[in-house]
Short mmCIF file of C-alpha atoms in Angstrom, two decimals:
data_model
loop_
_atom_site.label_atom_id
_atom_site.label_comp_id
_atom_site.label_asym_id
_atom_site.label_seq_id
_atom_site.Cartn_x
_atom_site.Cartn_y
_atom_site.Cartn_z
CA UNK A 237 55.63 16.68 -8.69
CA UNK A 238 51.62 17.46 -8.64
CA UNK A 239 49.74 15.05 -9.99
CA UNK A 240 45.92 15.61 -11.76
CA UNK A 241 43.85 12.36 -11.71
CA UNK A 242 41.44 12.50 -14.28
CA UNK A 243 38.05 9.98 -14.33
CA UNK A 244 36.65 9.58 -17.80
CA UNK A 245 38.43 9.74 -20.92
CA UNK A 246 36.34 10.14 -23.38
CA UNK A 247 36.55 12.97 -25.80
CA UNK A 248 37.09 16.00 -22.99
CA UNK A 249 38.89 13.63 -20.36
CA UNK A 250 41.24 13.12 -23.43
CA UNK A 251 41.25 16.37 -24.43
CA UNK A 252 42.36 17.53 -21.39
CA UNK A 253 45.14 15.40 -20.95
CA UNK A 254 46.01 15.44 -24.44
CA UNK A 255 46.03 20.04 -23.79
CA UNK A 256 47.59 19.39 -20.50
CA UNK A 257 50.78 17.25 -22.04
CA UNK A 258 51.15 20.04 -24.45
CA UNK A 259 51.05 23.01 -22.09
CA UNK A 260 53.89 25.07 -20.46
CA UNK A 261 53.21 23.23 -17.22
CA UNK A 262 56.15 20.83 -15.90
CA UNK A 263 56.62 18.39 -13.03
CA UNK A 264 53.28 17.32 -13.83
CA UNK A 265 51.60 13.95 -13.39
CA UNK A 266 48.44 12.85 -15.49
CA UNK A 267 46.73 9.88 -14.56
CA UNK A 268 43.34 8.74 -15.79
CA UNK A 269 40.96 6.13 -15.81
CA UNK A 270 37.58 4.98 -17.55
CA UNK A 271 34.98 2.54 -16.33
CA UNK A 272 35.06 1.63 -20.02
CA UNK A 273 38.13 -0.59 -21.09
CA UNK A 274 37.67 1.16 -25.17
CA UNK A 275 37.66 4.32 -23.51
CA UNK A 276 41.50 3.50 -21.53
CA UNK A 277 42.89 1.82 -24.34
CA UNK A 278 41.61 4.49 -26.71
CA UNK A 279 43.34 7.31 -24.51
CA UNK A 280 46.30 4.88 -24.07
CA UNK A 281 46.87 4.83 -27.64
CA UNK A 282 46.62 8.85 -27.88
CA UNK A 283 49.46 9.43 -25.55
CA UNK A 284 46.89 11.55 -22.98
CA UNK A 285 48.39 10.54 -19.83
CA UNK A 286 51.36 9.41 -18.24
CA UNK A 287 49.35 6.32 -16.60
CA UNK A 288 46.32 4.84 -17.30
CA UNK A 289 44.64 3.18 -14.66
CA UNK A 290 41.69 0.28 -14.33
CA UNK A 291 40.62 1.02 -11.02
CA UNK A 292 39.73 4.38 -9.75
CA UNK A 293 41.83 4.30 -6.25
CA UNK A 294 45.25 4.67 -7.87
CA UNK A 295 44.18 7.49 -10.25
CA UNK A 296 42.73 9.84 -6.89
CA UNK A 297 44.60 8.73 -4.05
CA UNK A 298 47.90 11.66 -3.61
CA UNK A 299 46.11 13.63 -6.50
CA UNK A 300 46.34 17.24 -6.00
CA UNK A 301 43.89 18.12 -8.53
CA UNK A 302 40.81 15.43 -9.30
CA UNK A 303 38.63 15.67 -12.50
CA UNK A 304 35.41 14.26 -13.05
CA UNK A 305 35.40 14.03 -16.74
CA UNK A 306 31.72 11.49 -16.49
CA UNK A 307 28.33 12.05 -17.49
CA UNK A 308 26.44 14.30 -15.11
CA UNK A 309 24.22 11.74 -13.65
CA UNK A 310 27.23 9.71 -12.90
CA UNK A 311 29.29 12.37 -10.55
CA UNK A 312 26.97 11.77 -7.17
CA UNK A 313 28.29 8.19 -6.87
CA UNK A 314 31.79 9.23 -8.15
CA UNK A 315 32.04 11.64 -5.53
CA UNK A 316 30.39 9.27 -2.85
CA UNK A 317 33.01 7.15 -4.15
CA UNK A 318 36.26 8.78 -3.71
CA UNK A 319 35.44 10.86 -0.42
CA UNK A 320 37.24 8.78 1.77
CA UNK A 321 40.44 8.58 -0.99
CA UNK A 322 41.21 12.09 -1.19
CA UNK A 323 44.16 13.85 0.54
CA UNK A 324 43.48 16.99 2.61
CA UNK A 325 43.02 20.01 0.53
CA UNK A 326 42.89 18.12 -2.80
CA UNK A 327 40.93 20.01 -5.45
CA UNK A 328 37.97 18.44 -6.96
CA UNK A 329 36.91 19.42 -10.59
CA UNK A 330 34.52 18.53 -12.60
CA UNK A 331 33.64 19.61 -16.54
CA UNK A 332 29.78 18.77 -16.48
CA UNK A 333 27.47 20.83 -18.45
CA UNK A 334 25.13 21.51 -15.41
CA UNK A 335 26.58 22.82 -12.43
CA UNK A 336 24.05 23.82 -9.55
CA UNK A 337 23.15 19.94 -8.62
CA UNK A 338 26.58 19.07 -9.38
CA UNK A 339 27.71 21.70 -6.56
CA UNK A 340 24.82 20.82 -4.59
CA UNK A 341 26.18 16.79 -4.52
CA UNK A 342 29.89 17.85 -3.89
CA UNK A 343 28.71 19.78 -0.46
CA UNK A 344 26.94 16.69 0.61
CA UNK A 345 29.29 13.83 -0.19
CA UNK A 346 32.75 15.42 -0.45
CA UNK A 347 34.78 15.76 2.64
CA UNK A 348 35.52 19.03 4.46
CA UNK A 349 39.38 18.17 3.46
CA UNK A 350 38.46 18.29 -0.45
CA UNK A 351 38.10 21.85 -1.99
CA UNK A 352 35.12 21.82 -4.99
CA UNK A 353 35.95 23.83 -8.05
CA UNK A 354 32.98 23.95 -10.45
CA UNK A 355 34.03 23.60 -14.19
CA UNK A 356 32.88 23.74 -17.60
CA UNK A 357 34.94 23.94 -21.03
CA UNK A 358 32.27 25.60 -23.33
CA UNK A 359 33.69 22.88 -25.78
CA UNK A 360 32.88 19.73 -27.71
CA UNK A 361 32.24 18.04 -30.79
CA UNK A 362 29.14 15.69 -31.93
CA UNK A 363 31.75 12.79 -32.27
CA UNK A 364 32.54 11.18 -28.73
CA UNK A 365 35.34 9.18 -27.46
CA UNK A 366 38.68 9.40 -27.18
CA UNK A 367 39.27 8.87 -30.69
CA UNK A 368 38.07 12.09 -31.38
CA UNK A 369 39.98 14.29 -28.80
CA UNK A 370 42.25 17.09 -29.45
CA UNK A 371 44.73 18.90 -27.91
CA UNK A 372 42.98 22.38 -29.22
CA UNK A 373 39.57 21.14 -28.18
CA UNK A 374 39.96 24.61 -25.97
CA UNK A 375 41.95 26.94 -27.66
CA UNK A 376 39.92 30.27 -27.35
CA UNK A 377 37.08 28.45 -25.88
CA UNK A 378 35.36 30.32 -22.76
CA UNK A 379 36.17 27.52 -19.55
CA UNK A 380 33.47 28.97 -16.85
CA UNK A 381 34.72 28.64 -13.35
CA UNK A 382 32.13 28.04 -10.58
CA UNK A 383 33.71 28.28 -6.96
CA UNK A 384 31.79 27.65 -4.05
CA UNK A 385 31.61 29.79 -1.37
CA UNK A 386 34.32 27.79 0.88
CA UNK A 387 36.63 27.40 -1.92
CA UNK A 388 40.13 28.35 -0.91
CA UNK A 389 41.81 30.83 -3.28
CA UNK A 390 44.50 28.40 -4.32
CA UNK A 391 41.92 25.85 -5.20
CA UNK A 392 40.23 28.30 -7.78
CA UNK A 393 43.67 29.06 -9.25
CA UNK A 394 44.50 25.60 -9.50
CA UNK A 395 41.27 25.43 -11.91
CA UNK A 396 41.83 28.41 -13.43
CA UNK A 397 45.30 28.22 -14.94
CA UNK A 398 44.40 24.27 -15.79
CA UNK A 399 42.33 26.00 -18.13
CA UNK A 400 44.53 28.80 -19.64
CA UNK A 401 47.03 26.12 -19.67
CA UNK A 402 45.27 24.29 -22.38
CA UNK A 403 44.26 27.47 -24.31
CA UNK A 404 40.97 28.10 -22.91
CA UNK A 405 39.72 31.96 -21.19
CA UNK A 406 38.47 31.17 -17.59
CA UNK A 407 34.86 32.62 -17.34
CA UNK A 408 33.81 33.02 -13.65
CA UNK A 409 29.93 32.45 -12.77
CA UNK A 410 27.43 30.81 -10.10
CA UNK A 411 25.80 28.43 -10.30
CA UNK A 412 22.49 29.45 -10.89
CA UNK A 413 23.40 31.63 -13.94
CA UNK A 414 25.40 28.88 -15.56
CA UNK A 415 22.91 26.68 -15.76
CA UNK A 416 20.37 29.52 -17.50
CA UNK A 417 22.90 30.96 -19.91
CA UNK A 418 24.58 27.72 -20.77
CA UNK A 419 20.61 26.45 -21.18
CA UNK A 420 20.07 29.18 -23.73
CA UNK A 421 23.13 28.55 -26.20
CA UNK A 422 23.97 24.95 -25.42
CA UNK A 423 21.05 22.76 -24.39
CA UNK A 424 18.45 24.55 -26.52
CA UNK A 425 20.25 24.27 -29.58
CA UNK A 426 20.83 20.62 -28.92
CA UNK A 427 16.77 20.12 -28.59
CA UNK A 428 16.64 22.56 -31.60
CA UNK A 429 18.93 20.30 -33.65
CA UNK A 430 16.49 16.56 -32.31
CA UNK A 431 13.23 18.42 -32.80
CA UNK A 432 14.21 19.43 -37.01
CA UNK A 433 15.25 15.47 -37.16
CA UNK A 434 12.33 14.64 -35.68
CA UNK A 435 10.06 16.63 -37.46
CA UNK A 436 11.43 15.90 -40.52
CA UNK A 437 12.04 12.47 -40.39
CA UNK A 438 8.76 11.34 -39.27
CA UNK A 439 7.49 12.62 -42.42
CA UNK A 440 6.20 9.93 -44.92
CA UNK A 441 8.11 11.41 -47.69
CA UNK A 442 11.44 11.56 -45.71
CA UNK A 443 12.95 9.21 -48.10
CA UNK A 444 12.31 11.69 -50.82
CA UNK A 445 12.85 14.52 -48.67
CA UNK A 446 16.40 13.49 -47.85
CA UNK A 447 18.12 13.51 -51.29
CA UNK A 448 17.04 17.47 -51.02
CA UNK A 449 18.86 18.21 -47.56
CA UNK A 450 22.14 19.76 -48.15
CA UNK A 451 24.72 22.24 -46.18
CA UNK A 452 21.61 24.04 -44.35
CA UNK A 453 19.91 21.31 -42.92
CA UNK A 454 23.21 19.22 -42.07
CA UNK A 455 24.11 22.20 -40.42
CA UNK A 456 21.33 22.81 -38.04
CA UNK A 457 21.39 18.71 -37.72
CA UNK A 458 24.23 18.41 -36.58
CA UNK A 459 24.04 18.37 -32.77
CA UNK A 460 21.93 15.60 -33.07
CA UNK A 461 24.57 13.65 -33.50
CA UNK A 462 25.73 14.19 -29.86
CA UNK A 463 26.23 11.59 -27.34
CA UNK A 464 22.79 10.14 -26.30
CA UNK A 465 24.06 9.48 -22.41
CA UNK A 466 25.64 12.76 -22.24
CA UNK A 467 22.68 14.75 -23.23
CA UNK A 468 20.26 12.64 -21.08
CA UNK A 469 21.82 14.04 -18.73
CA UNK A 470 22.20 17.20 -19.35
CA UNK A 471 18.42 17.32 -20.03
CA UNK A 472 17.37 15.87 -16.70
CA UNK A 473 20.14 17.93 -14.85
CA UNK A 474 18.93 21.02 -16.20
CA UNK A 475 15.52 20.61 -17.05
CA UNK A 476 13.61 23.74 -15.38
CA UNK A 477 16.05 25.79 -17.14
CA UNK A 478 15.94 23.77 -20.75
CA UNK A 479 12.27 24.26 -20.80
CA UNK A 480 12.04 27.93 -20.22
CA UNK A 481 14.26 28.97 -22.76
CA UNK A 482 12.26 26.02 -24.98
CA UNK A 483 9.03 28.18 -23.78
CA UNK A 484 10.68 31.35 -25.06
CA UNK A 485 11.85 29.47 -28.55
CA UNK A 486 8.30 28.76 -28.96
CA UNK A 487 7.21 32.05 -28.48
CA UNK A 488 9.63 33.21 -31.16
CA UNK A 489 8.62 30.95 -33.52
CA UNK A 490 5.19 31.30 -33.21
CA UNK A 491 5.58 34.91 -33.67
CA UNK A 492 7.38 34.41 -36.76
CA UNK A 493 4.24 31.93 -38.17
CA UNK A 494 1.99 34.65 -37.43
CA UNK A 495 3.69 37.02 -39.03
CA UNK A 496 4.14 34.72 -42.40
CA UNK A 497 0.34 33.58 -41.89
CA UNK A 498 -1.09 36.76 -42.18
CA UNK A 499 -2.39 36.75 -45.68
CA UNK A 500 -3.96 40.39 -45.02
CA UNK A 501 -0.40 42.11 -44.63
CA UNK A 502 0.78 42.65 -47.64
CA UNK A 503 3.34 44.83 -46.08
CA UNK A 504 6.73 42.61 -46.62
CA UNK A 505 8.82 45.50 -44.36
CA UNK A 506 8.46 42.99 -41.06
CA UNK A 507 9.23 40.16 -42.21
CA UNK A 508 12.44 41.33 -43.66
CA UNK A 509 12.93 43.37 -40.45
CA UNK A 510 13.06 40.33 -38.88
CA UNK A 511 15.52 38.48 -40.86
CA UNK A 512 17.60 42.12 -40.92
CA UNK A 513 17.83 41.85 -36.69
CA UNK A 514 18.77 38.48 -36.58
CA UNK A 515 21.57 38.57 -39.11
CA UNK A 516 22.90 41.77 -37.74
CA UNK A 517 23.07 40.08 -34.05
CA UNK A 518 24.76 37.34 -35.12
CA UNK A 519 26.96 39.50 -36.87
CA UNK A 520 27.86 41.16 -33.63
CA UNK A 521 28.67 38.26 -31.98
CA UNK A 522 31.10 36.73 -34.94
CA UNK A 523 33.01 39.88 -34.76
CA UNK A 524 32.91 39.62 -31.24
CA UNK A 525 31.48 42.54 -30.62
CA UNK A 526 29.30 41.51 -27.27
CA UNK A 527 31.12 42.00 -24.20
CA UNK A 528 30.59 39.90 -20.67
CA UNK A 529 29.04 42.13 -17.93
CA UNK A 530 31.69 43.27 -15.07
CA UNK A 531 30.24 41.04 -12.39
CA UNK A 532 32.12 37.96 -13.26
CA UNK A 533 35.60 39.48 -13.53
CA UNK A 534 37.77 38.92 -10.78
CA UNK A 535 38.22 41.94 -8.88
CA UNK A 536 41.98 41.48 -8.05
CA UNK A 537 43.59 39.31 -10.51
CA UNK A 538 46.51 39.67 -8.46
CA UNK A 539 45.18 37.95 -5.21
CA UNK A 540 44.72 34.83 -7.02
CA UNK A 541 47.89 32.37 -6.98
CA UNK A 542 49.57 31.07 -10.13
CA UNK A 543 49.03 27.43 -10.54
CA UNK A 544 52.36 26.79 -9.36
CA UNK A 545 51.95 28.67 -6.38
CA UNK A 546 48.74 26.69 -5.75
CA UNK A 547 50.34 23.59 -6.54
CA UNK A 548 52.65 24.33 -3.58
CA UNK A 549 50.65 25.23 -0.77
CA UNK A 550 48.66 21.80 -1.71
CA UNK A 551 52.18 20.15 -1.78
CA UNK A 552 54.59 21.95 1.06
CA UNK A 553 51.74 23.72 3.02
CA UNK A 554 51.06 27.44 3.04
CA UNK A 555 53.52 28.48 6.37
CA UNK A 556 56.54 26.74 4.30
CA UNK A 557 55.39 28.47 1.26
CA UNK A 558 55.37 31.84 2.95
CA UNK A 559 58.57 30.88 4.72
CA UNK A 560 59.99 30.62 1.09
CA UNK A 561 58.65 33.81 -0.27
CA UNK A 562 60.51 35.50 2.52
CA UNK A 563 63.52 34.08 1.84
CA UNK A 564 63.42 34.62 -1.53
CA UNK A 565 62.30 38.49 -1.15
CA UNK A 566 58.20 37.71 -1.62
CA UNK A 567 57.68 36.32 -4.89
CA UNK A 568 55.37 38.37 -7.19
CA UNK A 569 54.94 41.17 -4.62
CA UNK A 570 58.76 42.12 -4.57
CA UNK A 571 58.74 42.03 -8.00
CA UNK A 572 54.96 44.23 -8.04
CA UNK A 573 56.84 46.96 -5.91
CA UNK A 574 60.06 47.13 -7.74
CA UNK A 575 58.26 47.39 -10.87
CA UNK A 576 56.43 50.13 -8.81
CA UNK A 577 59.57 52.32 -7.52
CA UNK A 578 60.84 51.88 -10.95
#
């Protein structure tokens, strides 16, 4: 039986194991843990895992796969942490919403034995804790997959059919670009979302101004709502990137005050123009009409191990695995050439 050892259950951690309980995988154990005693008891009570734990050891130590499930800030002591617990060849995981200093701390504190995975469900609501977690949380969601460079292949299959397992469409990218792109639709709109509240609330007529906000402004609000911990640090994780798309927001909307500030132009063509492009983009994208670039497909599907597979080699080792695709007339590639002569 594999087991996945999850560390934080708060609304993904649960999530997770909440998707991963409902999946097609079997002979599957999830344990988890919380440093917060709500946060166990709350996952407890939604049936995420087979065990919850108090203490950390029990939840890594034999784990095949290991989650971190924490705020970003608090993986580099995590991972300092449970270096010395993990079993060779475990796979280490995370789901943080920056992913180069993540990386960066897992080649100096994990052990050679461990295999790092990158992660990222491009999920999540403004409500936190395990209260609020959901077995869909990822259905149809992108799940970016960040290998390192040393990561064996059965380590990034392990990852990625976790996340196809709970209804989620691996996306595979480095580091680097991650933590711009994620920067531009995830972070920004989060400081897009504080900044309105801001703005608006330290008005002296907010009071006033507040029986008037309806669907649009609860809408564009709403972020702001997010997890003050988790965002912190996100922010300070991912701050060169944050503030260059904030630059380029800036830009935009000072181009757009410009063009309403111009008394002279009487000419209302560009301003409509404006509104025109946007709505049409955003069009595009509901209809999902914008397609990823080729560069972050995997070349050979094929070469990459079903979870199962993966599961084994970490279990049995790879020469009794291969001893047992012999035997049994070579797995998927017996059945790849029959299909062939056929």
């Amino acid at each position: 039986m594999a087991k996945i050892g999850i560390i934080g259950t708060g609304l993904i951690g649960t999530s997770l194991g909440l998707a991963l309980r409902q999946s097609d995988l079997r002979n599957l154990e999830l344990v988890g843990t919380d440093y917060e005693s709500r946060a166990r008891s709350g996952a407890q009570k939604r049936g995420a895992f087979h065990k919850i734990e108090g203490r950390i050891q029990p939840v890594v130590e034999g784990a095949d796969v290991v989650v971190l499930a924490t705020p970003v800030m608090a993986m580099r002591d995590l991972m300092e942490a449970i270096g010395p617990m993990l079993q060779e060849d475990v796979v280490v995981t995370d789901v943080g919403s920056s992913k180069r200093v993540v990386a960066d701390w897992a080649a100096e504190l994990l052990p050679e034995r461990a295999q790092y995975v990158g992660g990222h469900p491009m999920a999540g609501r403004e409500t936190a804790g395990p209260e609020h977690a959901s077995a869909d949380l990822f259905n149809g969601k992108a799940y970016c997959v960040v290998p390192n460079a040393l990561a064996k292949q059965q380590a990034v299959s392990a990852v990625t059919t976790m996340a196809e397992a709970v209804g989620a469409k691996p996306f595979f990218i480095g580091a680097d670009e991650h933590d711009s792109f994620v920067a531009a639709v995830s972070h920004l709109p989060f400081m897009m979302s504080v900044a309105l509240m801001q703005t608006v609330s330290k008005s002296a007529n907010w009071d006033d101004i507040a029986q008037l906000a309806s669907s649009g402004f609860r809408d564009l609000s709403r972020l702001a709502s997010g997890d003050a911990i988790m965002h912190r640090d996100i922010s300070l994780t991912n701050r060169e990137h944050i503030v260059s798309w904030i630059d380029s927001y800036i830009r935009e909307l000072y181009e757009i005050r410009n063009l309403l500030n111009d008394e002279s132009d009487t000419d209302t063509e560009a301003v409509e123009q404006l509104f025109e492009q946007a709505s049409v983009e955003r069009a595009r994208w509901l209809a999902g009409d914008i397609k990823p670039g080729g560069s972050r497909s995997v070349n050979n599907p094929a070469e990459i191990p079903s979870f199962g597979e993966a599961m084994g080699e970490m279990l049995m080792g790879r020469k009794i695995m291969e001893a047992q695709r012999r035997f049994f007339g070579g797995g998927r590639d017996s059945e790849r050439s029959g299909r062939e002569r056929n």
